[in-house]
PDB file of C-alpha atoms in Angstrom:
ATOM      1  CA  UNK A   1      11.162  -1.976  -1.753  1.00  0.00           C
ATOM      2  CA  UNK A   2      11.322  -4.404   1.374  1.00  0.00           C
ATOM      3  CA  UNK A   3      14.620  -6.928   1.147  1.00  0.00           C
ATOM      4  CA  UNK A   4      13.875  -8.684   4.136  1.00  0.00           C
ATOM      5  CA  UNK A   5      11.022  -9.708   5.711  1.00  0.00           C
ATOM      6  CA  UNK A   6      10.369  -8.688   9.829  1.00  0.00           C
ATOM      7  CA  UNK A   7       7.689 -10.680  11.554  1.00  0.00           C
ATOM      8  CA  UNK A   8       6.483 -10.459  15.632  1.00  0.00           C
ATOM      9  CA  UNK A   9       5.525  -7.019  15.962  1.00  0.00           C
ATOM     10  CA  UNK A  10       2.718  -5.750  18.216  1.00  0.00           C
ATOM     11  CA  UNK A  11       1.360  -3.916  21.179  1.00  0.00           C
ATOM     12  CA  UNK A  12       2.516  -4.765  24.692  1.00  0.00           C
ATOM     13  CA  UNK A  13       2.373  -2.938  27.736  1.00  0.00           C
ATOM     14  CA  UNK A  14       5.019  -1.556  29.626  1.00  0.00           C
ATOM     15  CA  UNK A  15       7.519  -4.084  31.534  1.00  0.00           C
ATOM     16  CA  UNK A  16       6.222  -7.311  28.503  1.00  0.00           C
ATOM     17  CA  UNK A  17       8.278  -8.556  25.990  1.00  0.00           C
ATOM     18  CA  UNK A  18       8.172  -9.682  22.279  1.00  0.00           C
ATOM     19  CA  UNK A  19      10.550 -11.519  19.783  1.00  0.00           C
ATOM     20  CA  UNK A  20      11.113 -10.120  16.167  1.00  0.00           C
ATOM     21  CA  UNK A  21      12.708 -12.344  13.495  1.00  0.00           C
ATOM     22  CA  UNK A  22      14.244 -11.880  10.194  1.00  0.00           C
ATOM     23  CA  UNK A  23      14.179 -13.913   7.311  1.00  0.00           C
ATOM     24  CA  UNK A  24      16.905 -12.776   5.121  1.00  0.00           C
ATOM     25  CA  UNK A  25      16.846 -14.969   1.791  1.00  0.00           C
ATOM     26  CA  UNK A  26      19.748 -13.704  -0.132  1.00  0.00           C
ATOM     27  CA  UNK A  27      22.324 -16.304   0.813  1.00  0.00           C
ATOM     28  CA  UNK A  28      25.484 -13.543   0.581  1.00  0.00           C
ATOM     29  CA  UNK A  29      24.124 -10.878   2.232  1.00  0.00           C
ATOM     30  CA  UNK A  30      22.763 -14.216   4.848  1.00  0.00           C
ATOM     31  CA  UNK A  31      26.086 -14.285   5.702  1.00  0.00           C
ATOM     32  CA  UNK A  32      26.896 -10.942   6.402  1.00  0.00           C
ATOM     33  CA  UNK A  33      26.662  -9.026  10.558  1.00  0.00           C
ATOM     34  CA  UNK A  34      22.584  -8.445  10.565  1.00  0.00           C
ATOM     35  CA  UNK A  35      20.734  -6.142  12.605  1.00  0.00           C
ATOM     36  CA  UNK A  36      17.732  -3.795  14.124  1.00  0.00           C
ATOM     37  CA  UNK A  37      17.018  -0.227  13.414  1.00  0.00           C
ATOM     38  CA  UNK A  38      14.055   1.482  14.738  1.00  0.00           C
ATOM     39  CA  UNK A  39      12.352   5.024  14.187  1.00  0.00           C
ATOM     40  CA  UNK A  40      10.137   6.083  16.229  1.00  0.00           C
ATOM     41  CA  UNK A  41       7.548   8.491  15.593  1.00  0.00           C
ATOM     42  CA  UNK A  42       8.747  12.208  15.049  1.00  0.00           C
ATOM     43  CA  UNK A  43      12.725  10.495  15.616  1.00  0.00           C
ATOM     44  CA  UNK A  44      15.149   9.948  12.845  1.00  0.00           C
ATOM     45  CA  UNK A  45      16.230   5.878  12.480  1.00  0.00           C
ATOM     46  CA  UNK A  46      18.311   4.748  15.199  1.00  0.00           C
ATOM     47  CA  UNK A  47      20.485   1.290  15.806  1.00  0.00           C
ATOM     48  CA  UNK A  48      19.153  -1.091  17.849  1.00  0.00           C
ATOM     49  CA  UNK A  49      21.950  -4.124  18.386  1.00  0.00           C
ATOM     50  CA  UNK A  50      23.368  -6.117  15.068  1.00  0.00           C
ATOM     51  CA  UNK A  51      25.334  -9.803  15.683  1.00  0.00           C
ATOM     52  CA  UNK A  52      28.288 -11.215  12.895  1.00  0.00           C
ATOM     53  CA  UNK A  53      27.943 -13.715  11.257  1.00  0.00           C
ATOM     54  CA  UNK A  54      30.957 -14.672  14.327  1.00  0.00           C
ATOM     55  CA  UNK A  55      28.761 -14.089  17.143  1.00  0.00           C
ATOM     56  CA  UNK A  56      29.662 -10.957  17.821  1.00  0.00           C
ATOM     57  CA  UNK A  57      26.625  -8.699  18.832  1.00  0.00           C
ATOM     58  CA  UNK A  58      26.755  -5.321  19.917  1.00  0.00           C
ATOM     59  CA  UNK A  59      24.246  -3.095  21.718  1.00  0.00           C
ATOM     60  CA  UNK A  60      22.953   0.103  21.594  1.00  0.00           C
ATOM     61  CA  UNK A  61      23.443   1.617  25.230  1.00  0.00           C
ATOM     62  CA  UNK A  62      19.342   2.113  26.070  1.00  0.00           C
ATOM     63  CA  UNK A  63      18.113  -1.860  25.253  1.00  0.00           C
ATOM     64  CA  UNK A  64      21.728  -3.323  26.314  1.00  0.00           C
ATOM     65  CA  UNK A  65      20.707  -5.545  29.307  1.00  0.00           C
ATOM     66  CA  UNK A  66      17.260  -5.486  27.900  1.00  0.00           C
ATOM     67  CA  UNK A  67      17.206  -6.656  23.927  1.00  0.00           C
ATOM     68  CA  UNK A  68      19.095  -9.968  23.342  1.00  0.00           C
ATOM     69  CA  UNK A  69      20.151 -10.195  18.598  1.00  0.00           C
ATOM     70  CA  UNK A  70      20.988 -13.999  18.008  1.00  0.00           C
ATOM     71  CA  UNK A  71      21.025 -15.309  14.652  1.00  0.00           C
ATOM     72  CA  UNK A  72      20.561 -19.086  13.027  1.00  0.00           C
ATOM     73  CA  UNK A  73      23.054 -19.214  10.275  1.00  0.00           C
ATOM     74  CA  UNK A  74      21.697 -22.389   9.260  1.00  0.00           C
ATOM     75  CA  UNK A  75      17.785 -20.900   8.482  1.00  0.00           C
ATOM     76  CA  UNK A  76      19.343 -17.682   7.901  1.00  0.00           C
ATOM     77  CA  UNK A  77      17.299 -15.659  10.144  1.00  0.00           C
ATOM     78  CA  UNK A  78      18.532 -13.521  12.868  1.00  0.00           C
ATOM     79  CA  UNK A  79      16.413 -12.068  15.633  1.00  0.00           C
ATOM     80  CA  UNK A  80      15.808  -9.612  18.824  1.00  0.00           C
ATOM     81  CA  UNK A  81      14.907 -10.468  21.973  1.00  0.00           C
ATOM     82  CA  UNK A  82      12.932  -7.784  23.673  1.00  0.00           C
ATOM     83  CA  UNK A  83      12.240  -7.290  27.471  1.00  0.00           C
ATOM     84  CA  UNK A  84      11.333  -4.993  30.130  1.00  0.00           C
ATOM     85  CA  UNK A  85       9.705  -2.837  27.216  1.00  0.00           C
ATOM     86  CA  UNK A  86       8.746   0.992  28.287  1.00  0.00           C
ATOM     87  CA  UNK A  87       6.884   3.217  25.893  1.00  0.00           C
ATOM     88  CA  UNK A  88      10.649   4.903  24.833  1.00  0.00           C
ATOM     89  CA  UNK A  89      10.651   1.236  22.948  1.00  0.00           C
ATOM     90  CA  UNK A  90       8.002   2.067  20.749  1.00  0.00           C
ATOM     91  CA  UNK A  91       9.233   2.577  17.352  1.00  0.00           C
ATOM     92  CA  UNK A  92       8.821   0.635  13.872  1.00  0.00           C
ATOM     93  CA  UNK A  93      11.638  -1.694  14.241  1.00  0.00           C
ATOM     94  CA  UNK A  94      13.456  -2.841  10.652  1.00  0.00           C
ATOM     95  CA  UNK A  95      15.829  -5.290   9.722  1.00  0.00           C
ATOM     96  CA  UNK A  96      19.782  -4.716   7.887  1.00  0.00           C
ATOM     97  CA  UNK A  97      21.808  -7.195   6.810  1.00  0.00           C
ATOM     98  CA  UNK A  98      25.267  -5.506   5.848  1.00  0.00           C
ATOM     99  CA  UNK A  99      26.510  -5.222   2.585  1.00  0.00           C
ATOM    100  CA  UNK A 100      29.795  -6.281   3.582  1.00  0.00           C
ATOM    101  CA  UNK A 101      30.516  -9.557   5.987  1.00  0.00           C
ATOM    102  CA  UNK A 102      31.348  -7.251   8.541  1.00  0.00           C
ATOM    103  CA  UNK A 103      30.083  -3.583   9.545  1.00  0.00           C
ATOM    104  CA  UNK A 104      29.520  -1.334  13.083  1.00  0.00           C
ATOM    105  CA  UNK A 105      26.830   0.913  10.771  1.00  0.00           C
ATOM    106  CA  UNK A 106      24.636   1.063   7.779  1.00  0.00           C
ATOM    107  CA  UNK A 107      25.668   1.793   4.251  1.00  0.00           C
ATOM    108  CA  UNK A 108      23.832   2.284   1.383  1.00  0.00           C
ATOM    109  CA  UNK A 109      24.378  -1.267  -0.101  1.00  0.00           C
ATOM    110  CA  UNK A 110      22.373  -2.790   3.178  1.00  0.00           C
ATOM    111  CA  UNK A 111      19.454  -4.733   2.647  1.00  0.00           C
ATOM    112  CA  UNK A 112      16.083  -3.394   4.345  1.00  0.00           C
ATOM    113  CA  UNK A 113      12.713  -5.273   5.560  1.00  0.00           C
ATOM    114  CA  UNK A 114       9.549  -3.025   5.621  1.00  0.00           C
ATOM    115  CA  UNK A 115       9.233  -2.744   9.466  1.00  0.00           C
ATOM    116  CA  UNK A 116       7.476  -4.145  11.935  1.00  0.00           C
ATOM    117  CA  UNK A 117       5.419  -1.739  14.384  1.00  0.00           C
ATOM    118  CA  UNK A 118       6.277  -1.940  18.140  1.00  0.00           C
ATOM    119  CA  UNK A 119       3.816  -0.417  20.401  1.00  0.00           C
ATOM    120  CA  UNK A 120       4.422  -0.230  23.901  1.00  0.00           C
ATOM    121  CA  UNK A 121       1.564   0.658  26.152  1.00  0.00           C
ATOM    122  CA  UNK A 122       1.597   2.368  29.372  1.00  0.00           C
TER     123      UNK A 122
END
């Protein structure tokens, strides 16, 4: 069951850029750490980036320097700006809202979006 709403996925060539957006309707969860995960074909879900309510952000090493996470607390939205995309970034990207104000990993009580497909071609 989708609990968050992601938009912005699509098809892009290597080196291109995309911006993902996620709306967090639940007022309580919107004040928690928000982030992005992804799942590539044949792979398990992996952490991509996260940002706390106080704008402390952290990234997976493979995307650091290329991706930027940001949030608009007034609008209860979180964004993922992706640049220098490569085929290795091809995956379904999922928005995540942590079950607590601060979190450094996914948990059972988190909220999730249904996912948005990002495909990077050569």
